[in-house]
mmCIF file of C-alpha atoms in Angstrom:
data_model
loop_
_atom_site.group_PDB
_atom_site.id
_atom_site.type_symbol
_atom_site.label_atom_id
_atom_site.label_comp_id
_atom_site.label_asym_id
_atom_site.label_seq_id
_atom_site.Cartn_x
_atom_site.Cartn_y
_atom_site.Cartn_z
ATOM 1 C CA MET O 1010 19.301 0.146 6.621
ATOM 2 C CA LYS O 1011 17.649 -1.542 3.635
ATOM 3 C CA LEU O 1012 13.927 -0.168 3.786
ATOM 4 C CA SER O 1013 11.573 -2.774 2.693
ATOM 5 C CA ALA O 1014 9.407 -2.240 -0.123
ATOM 6 C CA ASN O 1015 5.883 -1.952 1.526
ATOM 7 C CA PHE O 1016 8.105 1.201 3.158
ATOM 8 C CA TRP O 1017 7.932 2.872 -0.031
ATOM 9 C CA ASP O 1018 5.571 1.856 -1.541
ATOM 10 C CA PHE O 1019 3.371 3.374 1.706
ATOM 11 C CA VAL O 1020 5.318 6.097 1.089
ATOM 12 C CA VAL O 1021 4.004 6.724 -2.679
ATOM 13 C CA ALA O 1022 0.268 6.729 -1.273
ATOM 14 C CA LEU O 1023 1.098 9.087 1.156
ATOM 15 C CA ALA O 1024 2.786 11.290 -1.406
ATOM 16 C CA ILE O 1025 -0.516 10.687 -4.167
ATOM 17 C CA GLY O 1026 -2.714 10.969 -1.105
ATOM 18 C CA ALA O 1027 -1.464 14.924 0.084
ATOM 19 C CA ILE O 1028 -1.676 15.799 -3.851
ATOM 20 C CA GLY O 1029 -4.829 14.243 -3.952
ATOM 21 C CA THR O 1030 -6.295 15.628 -0.454
ATOM 22 C CA ALA O 1031 -5.138 19.670 -1.911
ATOM 23 C CA ARG O 1032 -6.850 19.042 -5.242
ATOM 24 C CA LEU O 1033 -9.761 18.434 -3.709
ATOM 25 C CA ASN O 1034 -9.849 20.644 -1.615
ATOM 26 C CA ALA O 1035 -9.200 23.380 -3.838
ATOM 27 C CA MET O 1036 -12.137 22.037 -5.533
ATOM 28 C CA PHE O 1037 -14.534 20.838 -2.815
ATOM 29 C CA PRO O 1038 -13.549 22.824 0.313
ATOM 30 C CA GLY O 1039 -14.234 20.834 3.625
ATOM 31 C CA PRO O 1040 -13.849 19.019 6.117
ATOM 32 C CA TRP O 1041 -14.556 15.823 4.499
ATOM 33 C CA TRP O 1042 -11.547 15.824 1.610
ATOM 34 C CA PHE O 1043 -9.198 15.274 4.969
ATOM 35 C CA VAL O 1044 -10.729 11.756 6.064
ATOM 36 C CA VAL O 1045 -10.565 11.378 2.574
ATOM 37 C CA GLY O 1046 -7.052 12.289 2.067
ATOM 38 C CA ILE O 1047 -5.917 9.980 4.885
ATOM 39 C CA ALA O 1048 -8.450 6.898 4.420
ATOM 40 C CA MET O 1049 -7.203 6.308 0.898
ATOM 41 C CA PRO O 1050 -3.474 6.011 1.252
ATOM 42 C CA LEU O 1051 -3.671 3.384 4.016
ATOM 43 C CA VAL O 1052 -6.244 1.619 2.220
ATOM 44 C CA PHE O 1053 -3.913 1.585 -0.786
ATOM 45 C CA ALA O 1054 -0.529 0.821 1.380
ATOM 46 C CA ALA O 1055 -3.045 -1.742 3.190
ATOM 47 C CA LEU O 1056 -3.340 -3.239 -0.954
ATOM 48 C CA CYS O 1057 0.161 -3.035 -1.483
ATOM 49 C CA ALA O 1058 0.889 -4.260 0.932
ATOM 50 C CA GLY O 1059 -1.705 -7.260 0.327
ATOM 51 C CA ILE O 1060 -0.101 -8.045 -2.634
ATOM 52 C CA ALA O 1061 3.829 -7.893 -1.639
ATOM 53 C CA THR O 1062 2.822 -10.274 0.631
ATOM 54 C CA GLY O 1063 0.718 -12.803 -1.530
ATOM 55 C CA SER O 1064 2.910 -12.749 -4.426
ATOM 56 C CA PHE O 1065 6.102 -13.576 -1.663
ATOM 57 C CA ILE O 1066 3.753 -16.492 -0.348
ATOM 58 C CA ALA O 1067 2.631 -17.492 -3.711
ATOM 59 C CA PHE O 1068 6.679 -17.505 -5.591
ATOM 60 C CA TYR O 1069 8.327 -18.029 -3.403
ATOM 61 C CA VAL O 1070 7.174 -19.960 -0.340
ATOM 62 C CA VAL O 1071 5.196 -22.790 -1.595
ATOM 63 C CA PRO O 1072 7.663 -23.382 -4.131
ATOM 64 C CA PHE O 1073 10.149 -24.295 -1.420
ATOM 65 C CA LEU O 1074 8.113 -26.322 1.048
ATOM 66 C CA SER O 1075 6.341 -28.015 -1.490
ATOM 67 C CA GLN O 1076 10.159 -29.225 -3.093
ATOM 68 C CA ASN O 1077 11.293 -30.136 0.880
ATOM 69 C CA ASN O 1078 8.181 -32.510 0.742
ATOM 70 C CA VAL O 1079 6.016 -29.934 3.502
ATOM 71 C CA LEU O 1080 2.692 -29.476 0.876
#
C-alpha cells in the first residue's frame, strides 16, 4: 500500500507542530500554545495539499485535456 505525498506532508507538519508546541510551552506556559500547536500543522498540511493538487492539475490534467481537444 503506497501512501500519498499529502499524507507524508501531513505527518511532517504534525511533527514540526509538536516540536514547536513543546518549545513554545517551555518559553510561555499557558493554554494558548496548544491551540497554536494544533492549528499551525493543520494549516501547513492544507497548504501542502493545495499546492500538490494545484501543481498536479497544472502539469498533468491541463496538458492532457488540451491534447484531447477538451480545452
